[in-house]
mmCIF file of C-alpha atoms in Angstrom:
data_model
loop_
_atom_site.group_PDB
_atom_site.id
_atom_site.type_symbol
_atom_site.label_atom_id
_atom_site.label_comp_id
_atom_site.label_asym_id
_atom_site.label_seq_id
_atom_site.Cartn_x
_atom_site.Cartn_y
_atom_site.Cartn_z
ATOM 1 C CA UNK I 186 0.000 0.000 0.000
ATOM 2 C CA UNK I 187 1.392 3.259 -0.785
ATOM 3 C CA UNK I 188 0.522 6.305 1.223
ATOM 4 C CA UNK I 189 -0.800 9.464 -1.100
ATOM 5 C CA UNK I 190 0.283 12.703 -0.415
ATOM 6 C CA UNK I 191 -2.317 15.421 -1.492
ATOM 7 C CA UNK I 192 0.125 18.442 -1.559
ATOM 8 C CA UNK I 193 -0.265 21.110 -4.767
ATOM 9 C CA UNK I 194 2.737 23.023 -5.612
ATOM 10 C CA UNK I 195 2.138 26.907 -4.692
ATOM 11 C CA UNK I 196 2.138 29.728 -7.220
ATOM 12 C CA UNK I 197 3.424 32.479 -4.689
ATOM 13 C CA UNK I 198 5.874 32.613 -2.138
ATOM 14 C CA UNK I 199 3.637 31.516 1.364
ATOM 15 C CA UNK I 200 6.164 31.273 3.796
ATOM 16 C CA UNK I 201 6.524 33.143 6.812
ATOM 17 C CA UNK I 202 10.000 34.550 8.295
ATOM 18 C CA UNK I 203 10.904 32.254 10.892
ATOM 19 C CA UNK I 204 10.604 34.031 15.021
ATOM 20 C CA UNK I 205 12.188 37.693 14.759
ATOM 21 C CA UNK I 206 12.263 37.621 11.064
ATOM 22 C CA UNK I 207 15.926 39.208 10.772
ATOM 23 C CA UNK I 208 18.563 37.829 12.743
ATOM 24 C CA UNK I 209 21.943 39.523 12.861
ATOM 25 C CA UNK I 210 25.030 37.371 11.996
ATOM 26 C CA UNK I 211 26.291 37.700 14.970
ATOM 27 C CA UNK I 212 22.816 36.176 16.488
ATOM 28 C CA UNK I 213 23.330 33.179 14.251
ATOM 29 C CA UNK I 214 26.680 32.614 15.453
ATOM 30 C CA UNK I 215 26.434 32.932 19.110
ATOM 31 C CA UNK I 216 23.473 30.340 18.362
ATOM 32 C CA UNK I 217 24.610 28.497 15.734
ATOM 33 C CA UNK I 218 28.125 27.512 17.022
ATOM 34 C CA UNK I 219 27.686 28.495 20.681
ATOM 35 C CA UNK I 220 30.723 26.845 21.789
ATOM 36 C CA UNK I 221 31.550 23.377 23.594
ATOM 37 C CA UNK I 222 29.102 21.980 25.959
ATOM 38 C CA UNK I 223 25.972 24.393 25.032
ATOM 39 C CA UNK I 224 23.359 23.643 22.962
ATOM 40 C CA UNK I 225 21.794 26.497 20.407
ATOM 41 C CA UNK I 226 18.076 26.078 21.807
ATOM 42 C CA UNK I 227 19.776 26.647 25.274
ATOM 43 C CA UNK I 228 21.507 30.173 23.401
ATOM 44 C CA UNK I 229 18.432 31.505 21.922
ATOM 45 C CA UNK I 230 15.267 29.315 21.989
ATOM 46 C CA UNK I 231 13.461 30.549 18.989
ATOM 47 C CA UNK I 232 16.449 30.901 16.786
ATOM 48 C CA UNK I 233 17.716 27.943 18.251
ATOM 49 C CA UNK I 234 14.917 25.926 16.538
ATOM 50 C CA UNK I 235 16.448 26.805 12.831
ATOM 51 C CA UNK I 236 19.596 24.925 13.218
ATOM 52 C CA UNK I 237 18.934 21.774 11.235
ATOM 53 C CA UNK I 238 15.934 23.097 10.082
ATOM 54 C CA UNK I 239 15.253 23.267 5.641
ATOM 55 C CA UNK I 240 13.964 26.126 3.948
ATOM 56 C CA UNK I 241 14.694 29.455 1.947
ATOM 57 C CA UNK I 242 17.192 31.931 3.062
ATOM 58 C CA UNK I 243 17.059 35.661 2.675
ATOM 59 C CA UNK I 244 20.818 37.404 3.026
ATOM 60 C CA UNK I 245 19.930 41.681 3.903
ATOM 61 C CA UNK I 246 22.651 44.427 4.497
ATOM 62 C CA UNK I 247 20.880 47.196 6.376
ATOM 63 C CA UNK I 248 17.906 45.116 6.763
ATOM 64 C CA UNK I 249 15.261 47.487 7.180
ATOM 65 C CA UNK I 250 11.198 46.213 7.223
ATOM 66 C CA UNK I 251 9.394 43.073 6.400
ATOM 67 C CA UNK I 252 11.628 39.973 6.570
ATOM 68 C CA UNK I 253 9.955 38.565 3.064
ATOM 69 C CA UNK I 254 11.731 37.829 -0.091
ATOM 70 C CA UNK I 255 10.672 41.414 -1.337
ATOM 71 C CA UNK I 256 13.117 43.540 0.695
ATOM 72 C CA UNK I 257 14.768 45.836 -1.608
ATOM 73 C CA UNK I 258 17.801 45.674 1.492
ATOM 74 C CA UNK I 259 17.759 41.627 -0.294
ATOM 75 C CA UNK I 260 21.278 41.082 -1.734
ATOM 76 C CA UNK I 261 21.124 36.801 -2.184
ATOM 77 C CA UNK I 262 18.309 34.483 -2.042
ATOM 78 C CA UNK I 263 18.807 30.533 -1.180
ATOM 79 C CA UNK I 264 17.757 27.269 -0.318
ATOM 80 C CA UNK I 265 19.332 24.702 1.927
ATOM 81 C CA UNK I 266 18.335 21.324 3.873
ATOM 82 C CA UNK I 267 20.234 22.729 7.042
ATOM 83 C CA UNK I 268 20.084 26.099 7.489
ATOM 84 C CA UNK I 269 23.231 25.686 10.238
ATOM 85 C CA UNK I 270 25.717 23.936 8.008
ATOM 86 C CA UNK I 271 24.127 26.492 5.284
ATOM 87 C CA UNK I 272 25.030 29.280 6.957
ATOM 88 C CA UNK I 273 28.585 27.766 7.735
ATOM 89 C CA UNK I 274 29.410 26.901 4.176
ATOM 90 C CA UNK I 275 28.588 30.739 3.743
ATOM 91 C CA UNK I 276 30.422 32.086 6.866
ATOM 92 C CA UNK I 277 33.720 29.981 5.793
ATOM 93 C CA UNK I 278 33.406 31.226 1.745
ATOM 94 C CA UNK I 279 33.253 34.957 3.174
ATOM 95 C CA UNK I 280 36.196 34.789 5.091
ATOM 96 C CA UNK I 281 34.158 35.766 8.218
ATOM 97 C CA UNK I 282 36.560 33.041 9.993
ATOM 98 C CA UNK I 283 39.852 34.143 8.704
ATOM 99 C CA UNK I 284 40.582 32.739 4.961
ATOM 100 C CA UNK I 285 38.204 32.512 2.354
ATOM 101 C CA UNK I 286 37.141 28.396 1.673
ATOM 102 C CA UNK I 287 35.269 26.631 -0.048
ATOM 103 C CA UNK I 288 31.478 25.874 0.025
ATOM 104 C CA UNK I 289 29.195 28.872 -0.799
ATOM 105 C CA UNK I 290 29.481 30.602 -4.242
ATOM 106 C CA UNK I 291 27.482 33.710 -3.027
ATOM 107 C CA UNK I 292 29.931 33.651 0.136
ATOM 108 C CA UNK I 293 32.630 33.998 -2.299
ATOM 109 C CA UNK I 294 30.605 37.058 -3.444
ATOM 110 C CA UNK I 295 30.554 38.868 -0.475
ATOM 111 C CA UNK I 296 32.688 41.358 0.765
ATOM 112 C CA UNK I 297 35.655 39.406 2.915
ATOM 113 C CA UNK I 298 34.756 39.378 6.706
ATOM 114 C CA UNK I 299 32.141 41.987 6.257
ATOM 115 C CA UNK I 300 29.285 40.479 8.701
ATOM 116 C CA UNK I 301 28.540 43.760 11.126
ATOM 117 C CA UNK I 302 25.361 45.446 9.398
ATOM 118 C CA UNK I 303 24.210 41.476 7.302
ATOM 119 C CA UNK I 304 21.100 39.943 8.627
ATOM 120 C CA UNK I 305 19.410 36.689 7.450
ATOM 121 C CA UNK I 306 16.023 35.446 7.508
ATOM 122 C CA UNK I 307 15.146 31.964 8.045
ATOM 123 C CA UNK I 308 11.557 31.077 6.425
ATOM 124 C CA UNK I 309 11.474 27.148 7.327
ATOM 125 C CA UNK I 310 9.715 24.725 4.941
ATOM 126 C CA UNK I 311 6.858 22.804 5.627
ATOM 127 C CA UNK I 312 7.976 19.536 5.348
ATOM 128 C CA UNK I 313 6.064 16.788 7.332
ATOM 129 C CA UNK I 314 4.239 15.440 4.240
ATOM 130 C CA UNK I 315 6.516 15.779 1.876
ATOM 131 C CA UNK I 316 8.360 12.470 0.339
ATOM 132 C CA UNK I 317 12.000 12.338 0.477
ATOM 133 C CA UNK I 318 12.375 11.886 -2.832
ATOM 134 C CA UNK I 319 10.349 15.347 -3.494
ATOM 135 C CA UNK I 320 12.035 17.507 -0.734
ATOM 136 C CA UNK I 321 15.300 18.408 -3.144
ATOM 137 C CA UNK I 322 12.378 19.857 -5.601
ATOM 138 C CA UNK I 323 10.100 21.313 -3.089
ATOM 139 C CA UNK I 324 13.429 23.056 -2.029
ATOM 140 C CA UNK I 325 14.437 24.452 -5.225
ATOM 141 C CA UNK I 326 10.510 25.500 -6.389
ATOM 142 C CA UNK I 327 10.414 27.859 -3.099
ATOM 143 C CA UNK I 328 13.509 29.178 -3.863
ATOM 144 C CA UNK I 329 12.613 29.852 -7.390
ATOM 145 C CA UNK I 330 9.546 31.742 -5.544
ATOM 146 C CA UNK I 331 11.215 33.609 -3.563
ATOM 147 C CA UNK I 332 13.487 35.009 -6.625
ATOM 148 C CA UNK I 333 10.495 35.759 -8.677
ATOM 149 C CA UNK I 334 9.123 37.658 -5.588
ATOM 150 C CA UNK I 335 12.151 39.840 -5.309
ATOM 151 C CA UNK I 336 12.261 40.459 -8.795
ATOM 152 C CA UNK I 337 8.777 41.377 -9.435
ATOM 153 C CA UNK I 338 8.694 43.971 -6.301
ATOM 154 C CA UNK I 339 12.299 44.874 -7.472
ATOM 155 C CA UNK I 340 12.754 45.012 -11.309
ATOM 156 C CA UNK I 341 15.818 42.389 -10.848
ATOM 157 C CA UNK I 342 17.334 39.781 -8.850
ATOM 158 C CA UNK I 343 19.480 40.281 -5.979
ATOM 159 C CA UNK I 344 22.774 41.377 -6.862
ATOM 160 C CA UNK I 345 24.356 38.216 -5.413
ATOM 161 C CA UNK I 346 22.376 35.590 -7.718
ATOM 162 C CA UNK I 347 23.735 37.273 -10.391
ATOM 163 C CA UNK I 348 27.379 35.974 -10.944
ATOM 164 C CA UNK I 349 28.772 38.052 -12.992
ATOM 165 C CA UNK I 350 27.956 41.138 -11.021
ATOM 166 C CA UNK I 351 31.269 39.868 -8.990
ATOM 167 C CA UNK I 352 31.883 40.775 -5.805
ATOM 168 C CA UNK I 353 28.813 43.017 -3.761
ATOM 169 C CA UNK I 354 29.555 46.526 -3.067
ATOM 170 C CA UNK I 355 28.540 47.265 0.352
ATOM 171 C CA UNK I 356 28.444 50.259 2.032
#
């Protein structure tokens, strides 16, 4: 017997911004990696939650208003199945640890170790009902979502999707 799944793919980004909707980097990290012996739910209990949590990804400088994929303050949209290792891969690939590394292309993008005025935005994916062998998909069709809701409020994507805009100016 197989078990049916009665789930519809949605035409508009429905998500909500996970607990304070932007959370400074140095939020996530304290949480995140909060050091031998703690746990991040023990750091900050709401953020705390996100850690191997899936679901889209908003990177701001200067957020200001609405944690939604609209934000004009928006400079990379993305997807991950753990937003913790995510973030990491992103963190390392920035050089907010010391060198740049692999893992993140946008982190590559980013200004080197330049982490005081970003803010992210978790907005966590649904994902009880959905198969494994769906969740990549799922994944990628909220992400594409979340682009299309950027670039319909703002005439573009966000300078860090687009690759050969090279590294982000920040100011």
């Amino acid at each position: 017997m197989t078990k049916e799944v009665a789930m519809r793919a949605p035409k508009t980004f429905d998500l909500d911004a996970h607990g304070a909707g932007w959370y400074s980097w140095e939020d996530i990290s304290k949480c995140f990696w909060p050091g031998a012996g703690k746990k991040s739910v023990n750091v900050d209990p709401t953020l705390g939650q996100m850690v191997t949590s899936k679901g889209i990804y908003c990177i701001a400088w200067k957020a200001a208003g609405k944690a939604f994929p609209s934000n004009p303050t928006i400079q990379y949209i993305g997807q991950t199945s753990s937003f913790k290792a995510r973030m990491g891969q992103f963190g390392w690939s920035a050089g907010f640890w010391g060198e740049q590394a692999p893992g993140h292309s946008a982190g590559w993008r980013w200004v080197k170790n330049k982490n005081d005025q970003m803010s992210v935005a978790f907005f966590p994916l649904p994902t009880p009902d959905i198969p494994k062998h769906m969740l990549n998909g799922y994944l990628h069709w909220y992400e594409a979502l979340a682009l299309d809701t950027y670039h319909q409020q703002n005439g573009s994507l966000p300078y860090v999707n687009i690759p050969k805009n090279g590294v982000v100016v920040l100011s």
